[in-house]
Short mmCIF file of C-alpha atoms and ligand atoms in Angstrom, two decimals:
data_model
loop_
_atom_site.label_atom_id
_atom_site.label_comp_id
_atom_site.label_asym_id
_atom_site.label_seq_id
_atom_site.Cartn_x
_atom_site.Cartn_y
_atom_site.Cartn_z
CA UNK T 1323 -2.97 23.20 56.76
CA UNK T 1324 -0.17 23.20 53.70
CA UNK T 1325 -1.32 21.62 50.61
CA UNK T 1326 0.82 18.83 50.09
CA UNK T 1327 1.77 19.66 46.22
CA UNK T 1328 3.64 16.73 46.34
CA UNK T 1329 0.04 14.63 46.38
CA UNK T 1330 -1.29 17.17 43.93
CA UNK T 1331 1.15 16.65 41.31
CA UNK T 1332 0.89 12.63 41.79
CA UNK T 1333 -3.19 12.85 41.51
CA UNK T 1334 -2.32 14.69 38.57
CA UNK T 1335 0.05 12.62 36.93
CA UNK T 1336 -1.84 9.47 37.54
CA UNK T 1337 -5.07 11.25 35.81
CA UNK T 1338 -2.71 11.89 32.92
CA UNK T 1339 -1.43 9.05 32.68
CA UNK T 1340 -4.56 7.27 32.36
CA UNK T 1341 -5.73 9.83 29.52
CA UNK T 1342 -2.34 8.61 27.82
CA UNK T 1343 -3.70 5.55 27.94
CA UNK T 1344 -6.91 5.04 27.02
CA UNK T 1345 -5.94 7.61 23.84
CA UNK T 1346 -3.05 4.74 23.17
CA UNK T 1347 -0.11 6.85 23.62
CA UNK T 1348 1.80 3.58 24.72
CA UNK T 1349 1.31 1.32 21.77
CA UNK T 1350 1.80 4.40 19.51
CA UNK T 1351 5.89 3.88 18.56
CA UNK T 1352 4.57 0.22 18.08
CA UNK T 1353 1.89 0.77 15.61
CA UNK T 1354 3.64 3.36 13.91
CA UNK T 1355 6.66 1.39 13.36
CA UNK T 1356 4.48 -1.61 12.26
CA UNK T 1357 2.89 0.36 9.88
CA UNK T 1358 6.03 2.13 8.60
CA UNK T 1359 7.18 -1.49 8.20
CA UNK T 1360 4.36 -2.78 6.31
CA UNK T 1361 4.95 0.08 3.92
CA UNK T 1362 8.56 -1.34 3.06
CA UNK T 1363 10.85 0.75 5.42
CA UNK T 1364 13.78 -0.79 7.37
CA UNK T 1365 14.07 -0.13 11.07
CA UNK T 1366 17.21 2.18 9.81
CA UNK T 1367 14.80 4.41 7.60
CA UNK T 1368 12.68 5.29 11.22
CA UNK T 1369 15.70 7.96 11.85
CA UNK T 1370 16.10 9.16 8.40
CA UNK T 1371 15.06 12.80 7.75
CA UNK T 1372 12.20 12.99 5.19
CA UNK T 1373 14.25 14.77 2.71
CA UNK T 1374 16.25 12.07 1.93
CA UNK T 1375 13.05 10.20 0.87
CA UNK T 1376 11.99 9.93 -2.93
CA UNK T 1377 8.08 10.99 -3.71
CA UNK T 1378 7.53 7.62 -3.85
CA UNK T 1379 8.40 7.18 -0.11
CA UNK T 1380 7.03 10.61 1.17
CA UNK T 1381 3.48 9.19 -0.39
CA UNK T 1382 3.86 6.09 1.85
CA UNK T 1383 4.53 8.24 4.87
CA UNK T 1384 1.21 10.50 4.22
CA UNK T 1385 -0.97 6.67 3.98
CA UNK T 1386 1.07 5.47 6.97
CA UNK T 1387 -0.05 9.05 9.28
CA UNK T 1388 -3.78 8.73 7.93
CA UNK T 1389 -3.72 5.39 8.52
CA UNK T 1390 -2.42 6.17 12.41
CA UNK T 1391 -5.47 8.40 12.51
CA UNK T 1392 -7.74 6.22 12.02
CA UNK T 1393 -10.36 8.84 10.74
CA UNK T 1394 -14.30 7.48 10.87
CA UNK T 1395 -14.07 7.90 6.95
CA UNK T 1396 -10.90 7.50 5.19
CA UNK T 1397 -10.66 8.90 1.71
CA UNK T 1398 -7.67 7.12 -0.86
CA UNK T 1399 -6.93 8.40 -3.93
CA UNK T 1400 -4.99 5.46 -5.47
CA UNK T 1401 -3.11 4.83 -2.33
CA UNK T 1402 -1.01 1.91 -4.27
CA UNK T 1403 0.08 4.42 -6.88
CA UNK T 1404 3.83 3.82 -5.85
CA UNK T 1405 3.51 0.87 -3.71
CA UNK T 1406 5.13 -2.67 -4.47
CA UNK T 1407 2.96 -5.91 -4.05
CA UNK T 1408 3.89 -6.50 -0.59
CA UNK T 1409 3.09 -3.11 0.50
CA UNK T 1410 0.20 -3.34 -1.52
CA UNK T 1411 -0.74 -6.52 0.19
CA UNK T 1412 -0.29 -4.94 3.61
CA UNK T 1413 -2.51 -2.04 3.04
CA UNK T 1414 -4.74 -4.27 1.92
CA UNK T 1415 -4.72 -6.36 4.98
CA UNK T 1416 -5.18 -3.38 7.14
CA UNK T 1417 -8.18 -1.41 5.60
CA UNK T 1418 -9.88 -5.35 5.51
CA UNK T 1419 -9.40 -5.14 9.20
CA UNK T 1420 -10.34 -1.31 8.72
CA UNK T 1421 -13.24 -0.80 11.39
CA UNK T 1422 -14.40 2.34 9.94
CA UNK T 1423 -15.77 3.51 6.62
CA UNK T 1424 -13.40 4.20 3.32
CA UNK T 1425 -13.57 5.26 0.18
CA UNK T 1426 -10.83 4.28 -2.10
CA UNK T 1427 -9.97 5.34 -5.23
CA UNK T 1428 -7.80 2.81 -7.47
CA UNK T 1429 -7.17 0.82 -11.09
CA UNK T 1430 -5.39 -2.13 -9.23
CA UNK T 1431 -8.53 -4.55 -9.97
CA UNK T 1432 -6.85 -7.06 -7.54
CA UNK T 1433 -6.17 -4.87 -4.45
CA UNK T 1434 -10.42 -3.79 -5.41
CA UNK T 1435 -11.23 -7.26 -5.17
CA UNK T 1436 -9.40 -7.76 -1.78
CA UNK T 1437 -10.79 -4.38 0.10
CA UNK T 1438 -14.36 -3.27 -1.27
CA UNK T 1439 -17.51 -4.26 0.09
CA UNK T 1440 -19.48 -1.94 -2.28
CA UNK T 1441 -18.64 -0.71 -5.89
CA UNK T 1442 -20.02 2.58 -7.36
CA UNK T 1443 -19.33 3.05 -10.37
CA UNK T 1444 -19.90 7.18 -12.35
CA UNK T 1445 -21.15 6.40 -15.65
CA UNK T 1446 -23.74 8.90 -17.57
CA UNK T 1447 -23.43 12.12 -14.81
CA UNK T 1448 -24.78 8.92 -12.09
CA UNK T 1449 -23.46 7.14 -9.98
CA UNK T 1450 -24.19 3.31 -10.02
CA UNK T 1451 -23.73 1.57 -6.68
CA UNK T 1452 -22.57 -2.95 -6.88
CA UNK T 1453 -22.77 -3.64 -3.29
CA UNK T 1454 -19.58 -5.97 -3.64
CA UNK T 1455 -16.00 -6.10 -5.18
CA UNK T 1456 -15.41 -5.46 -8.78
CA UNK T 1457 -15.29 -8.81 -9.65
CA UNK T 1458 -19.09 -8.86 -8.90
CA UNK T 1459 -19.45 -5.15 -9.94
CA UNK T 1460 -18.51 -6.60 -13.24
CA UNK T 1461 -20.54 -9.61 -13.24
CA UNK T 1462 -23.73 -7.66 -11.49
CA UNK T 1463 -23.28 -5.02 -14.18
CA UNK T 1464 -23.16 -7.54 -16.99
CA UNK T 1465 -26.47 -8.92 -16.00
CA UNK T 1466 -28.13 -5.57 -15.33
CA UNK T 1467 -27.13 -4.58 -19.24
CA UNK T 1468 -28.67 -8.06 -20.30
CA UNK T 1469 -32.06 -7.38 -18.10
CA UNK T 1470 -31.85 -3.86 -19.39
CA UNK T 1471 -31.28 -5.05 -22.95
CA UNK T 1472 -34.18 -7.64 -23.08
CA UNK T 1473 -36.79 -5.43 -21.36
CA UNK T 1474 -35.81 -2.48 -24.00
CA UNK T 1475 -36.16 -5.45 -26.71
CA UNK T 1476 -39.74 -6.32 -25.54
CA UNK T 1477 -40.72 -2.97 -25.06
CA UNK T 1478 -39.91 -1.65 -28.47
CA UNK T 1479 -41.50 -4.53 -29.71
CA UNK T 1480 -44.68 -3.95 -27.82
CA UNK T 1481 -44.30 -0.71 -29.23
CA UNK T 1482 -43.76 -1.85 -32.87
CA UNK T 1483 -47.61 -4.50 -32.91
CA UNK T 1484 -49.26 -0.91 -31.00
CA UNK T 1485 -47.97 1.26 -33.78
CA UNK T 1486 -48.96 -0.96 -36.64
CA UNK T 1487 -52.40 -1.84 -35.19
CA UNK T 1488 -53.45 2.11 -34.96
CA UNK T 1489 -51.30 2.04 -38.34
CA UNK T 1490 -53.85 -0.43 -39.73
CA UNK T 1491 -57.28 0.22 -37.94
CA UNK T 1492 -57.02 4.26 -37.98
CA UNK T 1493 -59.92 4.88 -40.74
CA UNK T 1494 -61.76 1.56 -39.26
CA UNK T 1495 -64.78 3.30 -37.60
CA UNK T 1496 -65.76 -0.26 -35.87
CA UNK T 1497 -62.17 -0.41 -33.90
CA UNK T 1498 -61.88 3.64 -33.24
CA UNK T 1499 -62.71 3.37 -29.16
CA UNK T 1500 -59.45 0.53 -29.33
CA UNK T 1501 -57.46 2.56 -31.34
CA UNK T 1502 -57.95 5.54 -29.21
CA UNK T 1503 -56.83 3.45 -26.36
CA UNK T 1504 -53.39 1.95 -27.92
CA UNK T 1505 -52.44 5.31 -28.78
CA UNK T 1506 -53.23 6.65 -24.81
CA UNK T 1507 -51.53 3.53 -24.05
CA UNK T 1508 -48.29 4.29 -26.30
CA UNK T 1509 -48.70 7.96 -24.52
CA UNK T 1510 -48.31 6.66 -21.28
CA UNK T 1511 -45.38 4.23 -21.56
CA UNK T 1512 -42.32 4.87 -19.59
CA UNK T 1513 -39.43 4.20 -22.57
CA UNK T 1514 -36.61 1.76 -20.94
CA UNK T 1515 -33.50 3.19 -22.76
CA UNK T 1516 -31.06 0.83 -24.57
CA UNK T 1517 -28.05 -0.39 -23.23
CA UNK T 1518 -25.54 2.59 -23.38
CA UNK T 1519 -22.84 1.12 -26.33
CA UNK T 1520 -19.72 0.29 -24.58
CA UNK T 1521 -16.38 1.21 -26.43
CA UNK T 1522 -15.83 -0.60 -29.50
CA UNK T 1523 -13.41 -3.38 -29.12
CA UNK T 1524 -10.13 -2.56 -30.77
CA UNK T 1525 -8.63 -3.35 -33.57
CA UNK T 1526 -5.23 -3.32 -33.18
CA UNK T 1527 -2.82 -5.72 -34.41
CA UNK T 1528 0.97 -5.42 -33.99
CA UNK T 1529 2.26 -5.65 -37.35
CA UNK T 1530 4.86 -8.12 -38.70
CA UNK T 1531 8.25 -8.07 -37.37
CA UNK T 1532 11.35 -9.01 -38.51
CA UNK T 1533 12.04 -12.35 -36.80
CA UNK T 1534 14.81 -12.66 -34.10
CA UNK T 1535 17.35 -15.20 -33.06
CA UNK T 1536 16.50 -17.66 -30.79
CA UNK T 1537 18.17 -16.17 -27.89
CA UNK T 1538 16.40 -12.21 -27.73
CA UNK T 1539 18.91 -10.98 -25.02
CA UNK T 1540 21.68 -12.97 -22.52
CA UNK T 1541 23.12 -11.48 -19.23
CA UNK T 1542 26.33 -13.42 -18.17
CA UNK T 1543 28.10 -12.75 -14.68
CA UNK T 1544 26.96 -9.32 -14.83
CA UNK T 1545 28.08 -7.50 -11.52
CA UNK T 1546 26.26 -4.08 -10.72
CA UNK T 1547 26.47 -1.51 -8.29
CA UNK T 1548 25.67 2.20 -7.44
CA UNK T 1549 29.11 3.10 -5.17
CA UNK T 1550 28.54 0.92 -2.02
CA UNK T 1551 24.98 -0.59 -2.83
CA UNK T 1552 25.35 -4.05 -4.52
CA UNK T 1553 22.19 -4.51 -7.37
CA UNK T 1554 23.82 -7.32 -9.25
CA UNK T 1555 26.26 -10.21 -8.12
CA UNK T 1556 27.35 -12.88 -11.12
CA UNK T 1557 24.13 -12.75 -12.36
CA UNK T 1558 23.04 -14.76 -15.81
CA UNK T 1559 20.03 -14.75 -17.31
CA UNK T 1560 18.64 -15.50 -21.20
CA UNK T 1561 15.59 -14.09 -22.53
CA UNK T 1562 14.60 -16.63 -25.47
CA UNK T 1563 12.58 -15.89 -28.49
CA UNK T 1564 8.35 -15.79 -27.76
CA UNK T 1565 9.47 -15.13 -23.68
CA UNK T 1566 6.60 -13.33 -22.14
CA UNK T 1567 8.23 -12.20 -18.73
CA UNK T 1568 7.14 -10.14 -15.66
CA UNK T 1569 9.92 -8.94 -13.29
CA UNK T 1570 8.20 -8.49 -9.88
CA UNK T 1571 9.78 -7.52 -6.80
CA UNK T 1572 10.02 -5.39 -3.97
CA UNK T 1573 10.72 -1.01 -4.56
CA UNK T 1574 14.57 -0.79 -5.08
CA UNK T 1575 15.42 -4.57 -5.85
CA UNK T 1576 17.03 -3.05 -9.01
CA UNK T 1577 14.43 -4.09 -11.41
CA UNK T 1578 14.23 -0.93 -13.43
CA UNK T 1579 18.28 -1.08 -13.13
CA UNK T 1580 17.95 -4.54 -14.85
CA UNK T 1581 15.80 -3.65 -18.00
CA UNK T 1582 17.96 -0.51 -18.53
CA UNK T 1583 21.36 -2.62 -18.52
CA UNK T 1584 19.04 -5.27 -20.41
CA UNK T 1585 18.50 -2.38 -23.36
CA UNK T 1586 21.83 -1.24 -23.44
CA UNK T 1587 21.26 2.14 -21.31
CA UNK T 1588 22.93 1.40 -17.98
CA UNK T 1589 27.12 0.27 -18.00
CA UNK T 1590 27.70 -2.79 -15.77
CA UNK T 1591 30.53 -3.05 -13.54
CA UNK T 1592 31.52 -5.72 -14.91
CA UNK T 1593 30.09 -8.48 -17.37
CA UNK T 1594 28.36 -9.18 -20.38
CA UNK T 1595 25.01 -8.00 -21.90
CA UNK T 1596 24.16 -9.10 -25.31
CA UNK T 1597 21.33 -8.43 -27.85
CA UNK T 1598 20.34 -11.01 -30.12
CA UNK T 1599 20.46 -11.68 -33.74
CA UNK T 1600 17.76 -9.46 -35.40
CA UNK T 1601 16.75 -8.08 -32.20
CA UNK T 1602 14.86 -4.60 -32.67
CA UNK T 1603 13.82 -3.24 -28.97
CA UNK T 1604 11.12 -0.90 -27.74
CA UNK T 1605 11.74 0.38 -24.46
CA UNK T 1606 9.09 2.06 -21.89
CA UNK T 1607 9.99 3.83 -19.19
CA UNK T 1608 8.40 6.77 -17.37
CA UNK T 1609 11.85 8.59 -17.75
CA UNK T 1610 12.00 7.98 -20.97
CA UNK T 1611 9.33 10.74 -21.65
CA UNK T 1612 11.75 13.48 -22.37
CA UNK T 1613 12.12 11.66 -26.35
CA UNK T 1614 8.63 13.25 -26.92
CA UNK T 1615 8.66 16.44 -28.94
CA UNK T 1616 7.32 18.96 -27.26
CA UNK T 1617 5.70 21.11 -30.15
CA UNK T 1618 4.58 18.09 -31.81
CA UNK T 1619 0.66 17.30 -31.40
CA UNK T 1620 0.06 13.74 -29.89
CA UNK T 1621 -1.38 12.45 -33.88
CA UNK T 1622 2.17 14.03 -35.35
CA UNK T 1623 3.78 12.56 -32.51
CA UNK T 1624 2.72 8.67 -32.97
CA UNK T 1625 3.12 9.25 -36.99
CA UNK T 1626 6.54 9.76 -36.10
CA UNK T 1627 6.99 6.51 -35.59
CA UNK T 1628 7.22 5.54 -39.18
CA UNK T 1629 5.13 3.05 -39.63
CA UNK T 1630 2.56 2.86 -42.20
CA UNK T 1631 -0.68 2.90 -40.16
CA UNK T 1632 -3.74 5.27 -41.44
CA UNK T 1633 -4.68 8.20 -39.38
CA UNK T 1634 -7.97 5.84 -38.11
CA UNK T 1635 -5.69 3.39 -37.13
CA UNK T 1636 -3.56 6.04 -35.05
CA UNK T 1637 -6.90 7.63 -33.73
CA UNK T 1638 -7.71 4.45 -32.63
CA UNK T 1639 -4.38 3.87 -31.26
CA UNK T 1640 -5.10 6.99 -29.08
CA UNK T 1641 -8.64 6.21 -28.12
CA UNK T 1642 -6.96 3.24 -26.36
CA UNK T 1643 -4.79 5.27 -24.44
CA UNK T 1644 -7.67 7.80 -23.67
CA UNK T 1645 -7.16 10.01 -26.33
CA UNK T 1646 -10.55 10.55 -28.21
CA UNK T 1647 -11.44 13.27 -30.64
CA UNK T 1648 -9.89 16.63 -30.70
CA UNK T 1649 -7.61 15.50 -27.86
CA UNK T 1650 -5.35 14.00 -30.44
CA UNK T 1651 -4.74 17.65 -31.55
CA UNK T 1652 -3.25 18.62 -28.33
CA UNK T 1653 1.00 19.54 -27.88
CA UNK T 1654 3.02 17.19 -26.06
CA UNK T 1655 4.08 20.26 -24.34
CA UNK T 1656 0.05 20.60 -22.81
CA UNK T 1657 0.34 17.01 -21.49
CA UNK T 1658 0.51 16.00 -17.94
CA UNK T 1659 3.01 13.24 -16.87
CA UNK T 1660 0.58 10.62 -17.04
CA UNK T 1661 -0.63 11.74 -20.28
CA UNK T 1662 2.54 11.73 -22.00
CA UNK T 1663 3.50 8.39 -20.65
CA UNK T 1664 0.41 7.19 -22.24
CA UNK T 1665 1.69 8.81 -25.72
CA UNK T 1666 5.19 7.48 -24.94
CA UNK T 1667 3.15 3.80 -24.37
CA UNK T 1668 0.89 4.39 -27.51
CA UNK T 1669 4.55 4.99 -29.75
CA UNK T 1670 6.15 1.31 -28.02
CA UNK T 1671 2.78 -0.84 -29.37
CA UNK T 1672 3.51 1.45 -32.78
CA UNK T 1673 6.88 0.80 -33.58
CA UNK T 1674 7.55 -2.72 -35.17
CA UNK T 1675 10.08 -3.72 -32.22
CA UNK T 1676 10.11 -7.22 -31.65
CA UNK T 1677 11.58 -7.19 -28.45
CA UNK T 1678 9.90 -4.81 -26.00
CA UNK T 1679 10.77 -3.95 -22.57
CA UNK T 1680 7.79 -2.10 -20.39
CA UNK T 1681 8.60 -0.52 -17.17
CA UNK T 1682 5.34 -0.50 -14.81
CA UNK T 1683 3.73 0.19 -18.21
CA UNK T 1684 0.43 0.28 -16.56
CA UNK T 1685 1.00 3.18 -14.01
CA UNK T 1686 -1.08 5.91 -15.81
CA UNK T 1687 -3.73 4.28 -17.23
CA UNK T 1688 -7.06 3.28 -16.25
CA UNK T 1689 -8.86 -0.35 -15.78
CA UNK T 1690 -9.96 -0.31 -19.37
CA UNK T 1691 -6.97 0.82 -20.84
CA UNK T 1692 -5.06 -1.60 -18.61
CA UNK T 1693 -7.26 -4.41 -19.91
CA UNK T 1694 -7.20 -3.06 -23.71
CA UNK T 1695 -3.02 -3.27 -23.08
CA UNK T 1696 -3.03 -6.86 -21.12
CA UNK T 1697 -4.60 -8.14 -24.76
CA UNK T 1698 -2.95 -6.21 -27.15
CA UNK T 1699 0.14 -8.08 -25.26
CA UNK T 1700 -1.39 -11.19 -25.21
CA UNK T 1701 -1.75 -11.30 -28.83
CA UNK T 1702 2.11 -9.96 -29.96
CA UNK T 1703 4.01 -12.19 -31.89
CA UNK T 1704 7.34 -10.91 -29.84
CA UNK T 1705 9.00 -11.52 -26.90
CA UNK T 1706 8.78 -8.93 -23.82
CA UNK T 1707 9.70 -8.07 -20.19
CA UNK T 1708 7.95 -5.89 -18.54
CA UNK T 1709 7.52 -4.68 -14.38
CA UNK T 1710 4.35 -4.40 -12.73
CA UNK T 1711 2.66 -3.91 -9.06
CA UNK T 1712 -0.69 -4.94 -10.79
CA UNK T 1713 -0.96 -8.43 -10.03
CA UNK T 1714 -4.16 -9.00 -12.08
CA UNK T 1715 -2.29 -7.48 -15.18
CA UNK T 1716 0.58 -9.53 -14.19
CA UNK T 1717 -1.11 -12.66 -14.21
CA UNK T 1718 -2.60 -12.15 -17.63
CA UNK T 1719 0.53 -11.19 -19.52
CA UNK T 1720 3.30 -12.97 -18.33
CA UNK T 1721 4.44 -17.07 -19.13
CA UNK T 1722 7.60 -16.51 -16.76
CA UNK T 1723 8.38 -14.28 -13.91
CA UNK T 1724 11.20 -13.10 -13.18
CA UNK T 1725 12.62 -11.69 -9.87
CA UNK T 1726 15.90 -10.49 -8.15
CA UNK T 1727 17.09 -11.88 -5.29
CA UNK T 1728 20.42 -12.19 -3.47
CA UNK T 1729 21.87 -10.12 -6.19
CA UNK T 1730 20.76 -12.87 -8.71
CA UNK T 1731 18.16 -13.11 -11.24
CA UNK T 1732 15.70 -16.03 -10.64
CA UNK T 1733 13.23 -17.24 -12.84
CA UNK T 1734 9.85 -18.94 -12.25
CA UNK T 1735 8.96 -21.04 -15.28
CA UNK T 1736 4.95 -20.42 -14.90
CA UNK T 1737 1.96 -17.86 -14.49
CA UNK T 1738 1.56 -15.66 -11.88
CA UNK T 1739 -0.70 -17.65 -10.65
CA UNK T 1740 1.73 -20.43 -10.43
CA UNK T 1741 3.77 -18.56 -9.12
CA UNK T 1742 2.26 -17.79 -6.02
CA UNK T 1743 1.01 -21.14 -5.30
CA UNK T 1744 4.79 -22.34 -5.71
CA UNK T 1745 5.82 -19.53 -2.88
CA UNK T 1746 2.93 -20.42 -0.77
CA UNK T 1747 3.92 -23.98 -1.07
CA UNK T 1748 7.32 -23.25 0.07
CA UNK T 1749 7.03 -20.85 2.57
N1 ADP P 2211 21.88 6.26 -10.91
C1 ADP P 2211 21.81 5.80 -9.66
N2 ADP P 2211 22.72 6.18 -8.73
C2 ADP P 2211 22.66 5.70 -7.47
N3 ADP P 2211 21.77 4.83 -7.03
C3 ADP P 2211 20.84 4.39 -7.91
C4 ADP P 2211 20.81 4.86 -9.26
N4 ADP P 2211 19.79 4.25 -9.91
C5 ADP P 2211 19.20 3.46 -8.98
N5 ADP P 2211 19.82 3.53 -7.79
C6 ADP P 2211 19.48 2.78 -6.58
O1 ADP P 2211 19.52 1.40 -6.90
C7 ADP P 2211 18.48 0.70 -6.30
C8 ADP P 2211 17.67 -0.01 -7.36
O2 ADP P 2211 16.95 0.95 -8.13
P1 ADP P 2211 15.90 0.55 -9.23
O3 ADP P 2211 16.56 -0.28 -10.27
O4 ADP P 2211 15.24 1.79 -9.67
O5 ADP P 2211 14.89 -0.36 -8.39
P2 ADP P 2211 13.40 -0.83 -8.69
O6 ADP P 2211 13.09 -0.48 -10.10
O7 ADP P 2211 13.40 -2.30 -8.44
O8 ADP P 2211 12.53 -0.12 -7.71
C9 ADP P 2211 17.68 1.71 -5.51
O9 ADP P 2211 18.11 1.65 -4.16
C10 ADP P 2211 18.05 3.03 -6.14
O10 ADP P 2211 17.96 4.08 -5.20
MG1 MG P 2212 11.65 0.77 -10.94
#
């Protein structure tokens, strides 16, 4: 009899169609363009060629194809490097849902405290496992030091009354077996080491500045845009004397556009920017980095500044931004990108601005440096703006925040904090 092909080929097809299946190669285009949506793009950016894409963007493809994977052990290494709080918030929603392991690498302390179950921590060549966030990594670890601190305490004072009873009873035939005894004893006693010190707490204080108008720096109908793409419409805004503001906001609201028209660096269509009375700005941005000298050493490079701080005072300077010892000797020429933003950082807490204005200040440093920078902020006498992802960092610097919307520039007369109870409320 002829083999009906025709039945062959339908068998087959059915089979492969059910391997489609179960491997989800229906829901695919719908999970990938949910994740590609969580990660900020438009349904128009699913066609674009990847080319077209900043580094910023390719990163977020690369997270959204491992996270399509779904690998039975993810590995991040500071996945929310380039990500904006509501992609940051999505990622974080989808490795809490994660069903496998993951190991994540990151200085956002908030997006930590959402995801991890279990901290470990490399200190002293070991590694130190918290089995929770880092909010109870740090608490756990605090209590550990004091446990660690009190049983070293005791111990070395056990050790002290041993020491100056064989001290005292040595030539005492009558108390030789005891004295024998104390001094196996001291033999034998495993030594709990002291609390390793913790960096010193800085002493940095912004020096005196020059004292400003009441009104640091006004925007009035300014009108901005790159060719067809509309950043500003009419906008007006006033940054007032003591203003501590964060501008949040989605990737490619125009925030960075803002501070540079802000600082004088960026024309507006149309307008009016002004500067206050007395106003002396500091401004941070990673592409500002090219204002380093290259053959300068990173110690020549923050005397440059001018003012009159001793050479401890700049070392410390430098140990805050990660800088310790010899590495203070190093070119600028040597550095990586993240290290000379940190220099470029190091020179804007340096210079005696009064006004400063910090884009994502925070993106190249570490938890403690972050921390270090969130209070040498807290206690300046000036009046700032800054942009930041990092929400914890956010919430501890800012009085205002600031965000652009419709092609305006709204302000939120509160914390962070208050802030996103306010949205909450209203959404
Ligand atoms: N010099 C420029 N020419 C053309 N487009 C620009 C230029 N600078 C910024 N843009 C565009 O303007 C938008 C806002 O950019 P930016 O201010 O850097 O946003 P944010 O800092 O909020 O991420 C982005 O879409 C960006 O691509
Ligand atoms: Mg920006």
């Amino acid at each position: 009899m002829e083999t009906n092909y025709q039945d062959v080929l339908v068998d087959e097809l059915a089979r492969l169609q059910e391997t489609f299946e179960q491997l989800g190669g229906y829901e695919l285009q719908a999970k990938t363009d949910a994740v590609l949506e969580g990660m900020g793009f438009t349904t128009q950016d699913l066609e674009r060629p990847m080319n077209e894409f900043s580094g910023g963007w390719r990163m977020r493809v690369m997270l959204a194809k491992l996270l399509l994977q779904k690998p039975s052990l993810l590995l991040l290494d500071e996945p929310t490097n380039h990500l904006d709080i509501t992609s940051i918030q999505w990622v974080e929603s989808y490795l809490q849902n994660y069903a496998s392991a993951f190991i994540v690498v990151s200085h956002d302390r908030s997006f930590l405290d959402q995801v991890a179950t279990k901290t470990v921590e490399v200190a002293q060549q070991q590694l130190h496992v918290y089995m929770g966030n880092y909010t109870f990594y740090e608490q756990e670890k605090a209590q550990r030091a004091a446990l660690q601190q009190n049983a070293y305490a005791n111990q070395q004072k056990t050790i002290q009354q041993t020491e100056d009873f064989v001290e005292r009873f040595r030539s005492k035939a009558s108390k030789a077996k005891q004295v024998q005894s104390r001094i196996k004893a001291l033999e034998r006693i495993e030594k709990v080491a002291p609390v390793a010190a913790t960096a010193s707490p800085i002493k940095f204080r912004f020096s005196t500045q020059q004292q400003p108008g009441k009104v640091v720096a006004s925007l009035a109908h300014a009108e901005k845009n790159f060719g067809p793409l509309a950043i500003l419409k009419n906008a007006s805004a006033k940054i007032e004397r003591g203003d501590k503001i964060a501008l949040i906001g989605a990737n490619g609201k125009g925030k960075s556009t803002l501070l540079r028209i802000i600082a004088g660096l960026e024309a507006m269509n149309a307008g009016e920017s002004i500067l206050g009375h007395n106003v002396n700005m500091a401004f941070y941005a990673q592409h500002q980095l090219e204002a380093l000298y290259l053959d300068h050493t990173i110690l020549t490079e923050l005397k440059r500044t001018g003012a009159a701080r001793s050479e401890t005072e700049l070392r410390s300077i430098a140990g805050m931004f990660l800088f310790t010892k010899d590495d203070v000797f190093k070119k600028i020429g040597v550095l990586s990108g993240g290290e000379k933003s940190r220099v470029a950082l190091a020179k804007v807490l340096l210079s005696e601005a009064n006004f400063l204005l910090l884009d994502e200040p925070t993106n190249h440093l570490d938890m403690v440096s972050i921390n270090i920078l969130a209070q040498t902020l807290r206690q300046y006498a000036g009046t700032y703006i800054l942009v930041s992802h990092d929400r914890h960092f956010v919430a501890q610097v800012a009085t205002k925040i600031w965000y652009i919307e419709e092609k305006q520039i709204k302000e939120y007369p509160g914390t962070y904090e208050e802030y996103t109870y306010w949205e909450q409320q209203s959404a």
